[in-house]
Tab-separated table of C-alpha atoms in Angstrom:
chain	number	residue	atom	x	y	z
A	1	UNK	CA	72.230	-25.855	-5.875
A	2	UNK	CA	71.212	-29.273	-7.175
A	3	UNK	CA	71.181	-29.024	-10.975
A	4	UNK	CA	69.640	-31.281	-13.611
A	5	UNK	CA	72.241	-34.100	-13.239
A	6	UNK	CA	71.810	-34.088	-9.436
A	7	UNK	CA	68.012	-34.155	-9.754
A	8	UNK	CA	68.176	-36.929	-12.338
A	9	UNK	CA	70.541	-38.866	-10.045
A	10	UNK	CA	68.003	-38.495	-7.251
A	11	UNK	CA	65.179	-39.688	-9.545
A	12	UNK	CA	67.120	-42.785	-10.553
A	13	UNK	CA	68.110	-43.391	-6.948
A	14	UNK	CA	64.621	-43.304	-5.424
A	15	UNK	CA	62.559	-44.807	-8.221
A	16	UNK	CA	63.484	-48.497	-7.678
A	17	UNK	CA	62.588	-48.202	-3.978
A	18	UNK	CA	59.144	-46.607	-4.321
A	19	UNK	CA	57.717	-47.153	-7.830
A	20	UNK	CA	54.532	-49.232	-7.767
A	21	UNK	CA	54.148	-48.961	-4.014
A	22	UNK	CA	51.124	-47.616	-2.143
A	23	UNK	CA	51.334	-44.489	-0.010
A	24	UNK	CA	50.384	-45.129	3.626
A	25	UNK	CA	50.944	-41.740	5.184
A	26	UNK	CA	52.534	-38.325	4.774
A	27	UNK	CA	54.156	-36.582	7.712
A	28	UNK	CA	54.813	-32.894	7.292
A	29	UNK	CA	57.009	-31.528	10.055
A	30	UNK	CA	57.703	-28.155	8.411
A	31	UNK	CA	55.273	-26.823	5.798
A	32	UNK	CA	57.016	-23.467	5.370
A	33	UNK	CA	59.247	-24.114	2.357
A	34	UNK	CA	59.717	-21.839	-0.648
A	35	UNK	CA	55.998	-22.353	-1.207
A	36	UNK	CA	53.865	-23.840	1.548
A	37	UNK	CA	53.682	-27.604	1.353
A	38	UNK	CA	50.355	-28.469	-0.272
A	39	UNK	CA	47.973	-29.114	2.592
A	40	UNK	CA	45.997	-31.751	0.678
A	41	UNK	CA	48.827	-34.223	0.164
A	42	UNK	CA	48.342	-35.780	3.603
A	43	UNK	CA	44.681	-36.427	2.758
A	44	UNK	CA	44.839	-37.468	-0.886
A	45	UNK	CA	48.013	-39.563	-1.129
A	46	UNK	CA	47.413	-42.346	1.412
A	47	UNK	CA	45.884	-45.330	-0.391
A	48	UNK	CA	47.146	-44.240	-3.820
A	49	UNK	CA	49.725	-46.161	-5.847
A	50	UNK	CA	52.824	-44.387	-7.145
A	51	UNK	CA	52.706	-44.975	-10.894
A	52	UNK	CA	55.613	-42.924	-12.177
A	53	UNK	CA	58.771	-41.092	-11.041
A	54	UNK	CA	59.703	-38.559	-13.734
A	55	UNK	CA	61.724	-35.387	-14.036
A	56	UNK	CA	61.035	-32.097	-15.802
A	57	UNK	CA	63.962	-29.717	-15.618
A	58	UNK	CA	64.864	-29.578	-11.935
A	59	UNK	CA	61.418	-30.762	-10.807
A	60	UNK	CA	60.603	-34.345	-9.822
A	61	UNK	CA	57.132	-35.529	-10.748
A	62	UNK	CA	55.745	-38.392	-8.671
A	63	UNK	CA	52.609	-39.517	-10.466
A	64	UNK	CA	49.840	-41.065	-8.372
A	65	UNK	CA	46.356	-42.209	-9.398
A	66	UNK	CA	44.544	-38.866	-9.022
A	67	UNK	CA	47.353	-36.374	-9.456
A	68	UNK	CA	51.035	-35.590	-9.272
A	69	UNK	CA	53.366	-34.666	-6.440
A	70	UNK	CA	55.772	-31.955	-7.662
A	71	UNK	CA	59.055	-31.845	-5.717
A	72	UNK	CA	61.865	-29.324	-6.041
A	73	UNK	CA	65.111	-29.655	-4.097
A	74	UNK	CA	65.671	-25.908	-3.847
A	75	UNK	CA	69.188	-24.735	-2.915
A	76	UNK	CA	70.269	-27.603	-0.739
A	77	UNK	CA	67.537	-30.203	-0.589
A	78	UNK	CA	67.864	-33.966	-0.968
A	79	UNK	CA	65.725	-37.070	-0.932
A	80	UNK	CA	66.688	-40.176	1.004
A	81	UNK	CA	65.238	-43.652	1.343
A	82	UNK	CA	65.214	-44.405	5.060
A	83	UNK	CA	64.064	-47.082	7.427
A	84	UNK	CA	60.815	-46.372	9.363
A	85	UNK	CA	62.649	-46.348	12.701
A	86	UNK	CA	65.293	-43.846	11.611
A	87	UNK	CA	64.672	-40.684	13.581
A	88	UNK	CA	64.295	-37.491	11.491
A	89	UNK	CA	66.953	-34.804	11.689
A	90	UNK	CA	66.464	-31.084	12.152
A	91	UNK	CA	65.976	-30.362	8.468
A	92	UNK	CA	63.966	-33.478	7.538
A	93	UNK	CA	60.724	-31.680	6.754
A	94	UNK	CA	58.506	-34.227	5.014
A	95	UNK	CA	58.246	-38.039	5.080
A	96	UNK	CA	56.314	-40.015	2.465
A	97	UNK	CA	55.608	-43.412	4.046
A	98	UNK	CA	54.650	-46.414	1.931
A	99	UNK	CA	52.620	-49.505	2.811
A	100	UNK	CA	55.782	-51.631	3.219
A	101	UNK	CA	57.170	-48.957	5.614
A	102	UNK	CA	59.675	-47.631	3.076
A	103	UNK	CA	60.137	-43.942	3.832
A	104	UNK	CA	61.022	-41.260	1.266
A	105	UNK	CA	62.453	-38.398	3.345
A	106	UNK	CA	62.700	-34.830	2.064
A	107	UNK	CA	65.510	-32.820	3.698
A	108	UNK	CA	65.919	-29.108	2.970
A	109	UNK	CA	68.244	-27.095	5.187
A	110	UNK	CA	67.571	-23.744	3.556
A	111	UNK	CA	63.843	-24.284	2.979
A	112	UNK	CA	63.944	-23.207	-0.699
A	113	UNK	CA	62.430	-26.470	-1.923
A	114	UNK	CA	58.853	-27.404	-2.642
A	115	UNK	CA	56.340	-30.201	-2.239
A	116	UNK	CA	53.252	-29.363	-4.237
A	117	UNK	CA	50.191	-31.294	-5.425
A	118	UNK	CA	48.243	-30.957	-8.649
A	119	UNK	CA	45.348	-32.988	-9.968
A	120	UNK	CA	45.747	-31.469	-13.431
A	121	UNK	CA	48.413	-32.075	-16.114
A	122	UNK	CA	51.635	-31.340	-14.194
A	123	UNK	CA	53.340	-30.094	-17.375
A	124	UNK	CA	50.757	-27.291	-17.473
A	125	UNK	CA	51.464	-26.244	-13.883
A	126	UNK	CA	52.564	-22.567	-13.724
A	127	UNK	CA	56.038	-23.630	-12.583
A	128	UNK	CA	56.544	-25.966	-15.528
A	129	UNK	CA	54.412	-24.671	-18.392
A	130	UNK	CA	56.940	-22.129	-19.720
A	131	UNK	CA	60.066	-24.287	-19.464
A	132	UNK	CA	62.210	-24.842	-22.553
A	133	UNK	CA	63.040	-28.271	-23.957
A	134	UNK	CA	65.115	-30.884	-22.158
A	135	UNK	CA	68.765	-30.553	-23.216
A	136	UNK	CA	69.144	-34.312	-23.787
A	137	UNK	CA	66.041	-34.473	-25.978
A	138	UNK	CA	65.948	-34.471	-29.768
A	139	UNK	CA	64.050	-31.197	-29.601
A	140	UNK	CA	67.182	-29.425	-28.386
A	141	UNK	CA	69.797	-29.162	-31.121
A	142	UNK	CA	72.022	-26.601	-32.873
A	143	UNK	CA	69.255	-25.363	-35.126
A	144	UNK	CA	66.906	-24.727	-32.187
A	145	UNK	CA	69.625	-22.978	-30.207
A	146	UNK	CA	70.611	-20.785	-33.170
A	147	UNK	CA	66.993	-19.867	-33.793
A	148	UNK	CA	66.455	-18.846	-30.168
A	149	UNK	CA	69.692	-16.855	-30.136
A	150	UNK	CA	68.661	-14.844	-33.173
A	151	UNK	CA	70.427	-11.490	-33.068
A	152	UNK	CA	70.559	-11.242	-29.295
A	153	UNK	CA	73.344	-9.226	-27.745
A	154	UNK	CA	73.041	-11.023	-24.423
A	155	UNK	CA	76.018	-13.265	-23.710
A	156	UNK	CA	75.803	-16.889	-24.734
A	157	UNK	CA	76.272	-18.161	-21.157
A	158	UNK	CA	73.175	-16.297	-20.006
A	159	UNK	CA	71.235	-17.647	-22.939
A	160	UNK	CA	71.943	-21.308	-22.267
A	161	UNK	CA	71.212	-20.778	-18.556
A	162	UNK	CA	67.746	-19.367	-19.327
A	163	UNK	CA	65.243	-22.086	-18.417
A	164	UNK	CA	62.812	-20.671	-20.974
A	165	UNK	CA	65.382	-21.492	-23.662
A	166	UNK	CA	66.572	-24.851	-22.353
A	167	UNK	CA	66.134	-26.400	-18.908
A	168	UNK	CA	68.785	-27.652	-16.553
A	169	UNK	CA	71.966	-26.023	-17.871
A	170	UNK	CA	73.087	-24.619	-14.548
A	171	UNK	CA	76.086	-22.464	-13.791
A	172	UNK	CA	78.614	-25.259	-13.457
A	173	UNK	CA	77.496	-27.107	-16.566
A	174	UNK	CA	77.212	-23.958	-18.639
A	175	UNK	CA	80.880	-23.130	-17.906
A	176	UNK	CA	81.986	-26.675	-18.703
A	177	UNK	CA	79.947	-26.874	-21.897
A	178	UNK	CA	81.270	-23.581	-23.221
A	179	UNK	CA	84.824	-24.733	-22.538
A	180	UNK	CA	84.258	-28.015	-24.348
A	181	UNK	CA	82.713	-26.133	-27.289
A	182	UNK	CA	85.585	-23.611	-27.378
A	183	UNK	CA	83.236	-20.625	-26.991
A	184	UNK	CA	83.858	-17.662	-24.699
A	185	UNK	CA	81.016	-17.244	-22.173
A	186	UNK	CA	80.940	-13.473	-22.821
A	187	UNK	CA	80.280	-13.778	-26.569
A	188	UNK	CA	77.021	-12.207	-27.741
A	189	UNK	CA	74.632	-15.069	-28.435
A	190	UNK	CA	73.775	-13.722	-31.841
A	191	UNK	CA	77.440	-13.619	-32.877
A	192	UNK	CA	77.983	-17.353	-32.881
A	193	UNK	CA	78.302	-19.145	-36.210
A	194	UNK	CA	76.416	-22.286	-37.167
A	195	UNK	CA	79.409	-24.509	-36.460
A	196	UNK	CA	79.762	-22.989	-33.005
A	197	UNK	CA	76.124	-23.687	-32.225
A	198	UNK	CA	76.670	-27.251	-33.382
A	199	UNK	CA	79.645	-27.632	-31.040
A	200	UNK	CA	77.831	-26.021	-28.152
A	201	UNK	CA	74.617	-28.062	-28.446
A	202	UNK	CA	76.736	-31.228	-28.642
A	203	UNK	CA	78.877	-30.132	-25.670
A	204	UNK	CA	75.851	-29.465	-23.479
A	205	UNK	CA	74.543	-32.984	-24.187
A	206	UNK	CA	77.971	-34.494	-23.542
A	207	UNK	CA	78.664	-32.638	-20.302
A	208	UNK	CA	75.222	-33.285	-18.833
A	209	UNK	CA	75.287	-36.939	-19.941
A	210	UNK	CA	78.653	-37.512	-18.255
A	211	UNK	CA	77.559	-35.706	-15.105
A	212	UNK	CA	74.459	-37.910	-14.837
A	213	UNK	CA	76.564	-41.023	-15.338
A	214	UNK	CA	78.914	-39.936	-12.561
A	215	UNK	CA	76.224	-38.881	-10.116
A	216	UNK	CA	76.299	-35.119	-10.444
A	217	UNK	CA	78.607	-32.535	-8.933
A	218	UNK	CA	79.194	-32.240	-5.215
A	219	UNK	CA	79.150	-28.635	-4.034
A	220	UNK	CA	78.466	-28.168	-0.306
A	221	UNK	CA	75.208	-30.020	0.289
A	222	UNK	CA	74.297	-32.359	-2.526
A	223	UNK	CA	74.219	-36.082	-1.909
A	224	UNK	CA	72.270	-38.713	-3.810
A	225	UNK	CA	69.440	-40.868	-2.618
A	226	UNK	CA	71.857	-43.242	-0.879
A	227	UNK	CA	73.727	-40.451	0.842
A	228	UNK	CA	76.804	-40.712	-1.395
A	229	UNK	CA	78.267	-37.602	-3.114
A	230	UNK	CA	78.444	-37.116	-6.839
A	231	UNK	CA	81.825	-37.481	-8.512
A	232	UNK	CA	81.673	-35.242	-11.582
A	233	UNK	CA	83.468	-32.467	-9.670
A	234	UNK	CA	86.682	-34.456	-10.123
A	235	UNK	CA	86.362	-34.031	-13.895
A	236	UNK	CA	85.646	-30.291	-14.032
A	237	UNK	CA	87.826	-28.600	-16.650
A	238	UNK	CA	87.391	-24.946	-15.657
A	239	UNK	CA	84.659	-24.375	-13.073
A	240	UNK	CA	86.124	-23.445	-9.679
A	241	UNK	CA	89.671	-23.556	-11.068
A	242	UNK	CA	90.402	-19.838	-11.400
A	243	UNK	CA	94.143	-19.191	-11.651
A	244	UNK	CA	94.947	-22.861	-12.098
A	245	UNK	CA	96.473	-24.071	-15.381
A	246	UNK	CA	94.040	-25.063	-18.139
A	247	UNK	CA	94.073	-28.823	-18.511
A	248	UNK	CA	94.430	-28.405	-22.273
A	249	UNK	CA	96.912	-25.545	-22.827
A	250	UNK	CA	98.256	-24.669	-19.318
A	251	UNK	CA	97.046	-21.052	-19.621
A	252	UNK	CA	95.683	-19.870	-16.253
A	253	UNK	CA	91.908	-20.338	-16.027
A	254	UNK	CA	90.171	-16.959	-15.834
A	255	UNK	CA	87.365	-15.969	-13.494
A	256	UNK	CA	84.656	-13.317	-13.812
A	257	UNK	CA	81.049	-12.769	-12.909
A	258	UNK	CA	78.247	-12.905	-15.455
A	259	UNK	CA	74.825	-12.037	-14.161
A	260	UNK	CA	76.134	-12.261	-10.583
A	261	UNK	CA	77.271	-15.837	-11.187
A	262	UNK	CA	80.849	-17.046	-11.106
A	263	UNK	CA	82.124	-17.906	-14.562
A	264	UNK	CA	85.317	-19.677	-15.503
A	265	UNK	CA	86.990	-19.948	-18.930
A	266	UNK	CA	90.293	-20.295	-20.764
A	267	UNK	CA	91.199	-17.255	-22.804
A	268	UNK	CA	93.293	-19.324	-25.154
A	269	UNK	CA	91.037	-22.380	-25.763
A	270	UNK	CA	87.799	-20.375	-25.981
A	271	UNK	CA	87.104	-17.763	-28.619
């Protein structure tokens, strides 16, 4: 699934090609995504100028003059900048065509994505209103994380993957952040000490920052706006390396499931 770094990579990839341009047309070939594609986008977008390309969590927010297009890449979606004469493929469900014939193409093989329209404040949309702070923002720090953990018995990995606590710390990045912080993923969230919260908050920022710089992690379907895969997978310390030697201590990386999600850790480096 495209996570925060992949979505941010997509945002940075498409923005220079479309920002400030005027929508000419919207072609919806398949409206049956996770939620039906908003019927009004084909009527309201043409003639409007794209004023902003932002991200909130895993959602892309394309701000026009009278509202905002909310895009979600779902399990396997991607956005591409294509030429107007490039024929759509089987899973190319929506084209956003601009006045200069630039095409922003939304591809979603599994149809778990979304293309929604709102004329209200997008941050108050039901899908976004309850999201936690951005992990790379000043609002997210050790004190905040410790306060939200409280005395919870739920494991720390589940806590940092909860989008109501903090957005965008997906399964891969949670495992990598916990390894960098030296914290076992199974630890009760309320059992961490202040210094551990400090290490963990810093690790989350470091891991996500590096992943964004390197274009995200390639797992099955993700490619960026230019069709090139992300490269952070090459730098993964524990995720997907069960049974392989830890890059730090050579102890075999362990594998278990937490909340039905694959989790990887080093029993020696993490406590």
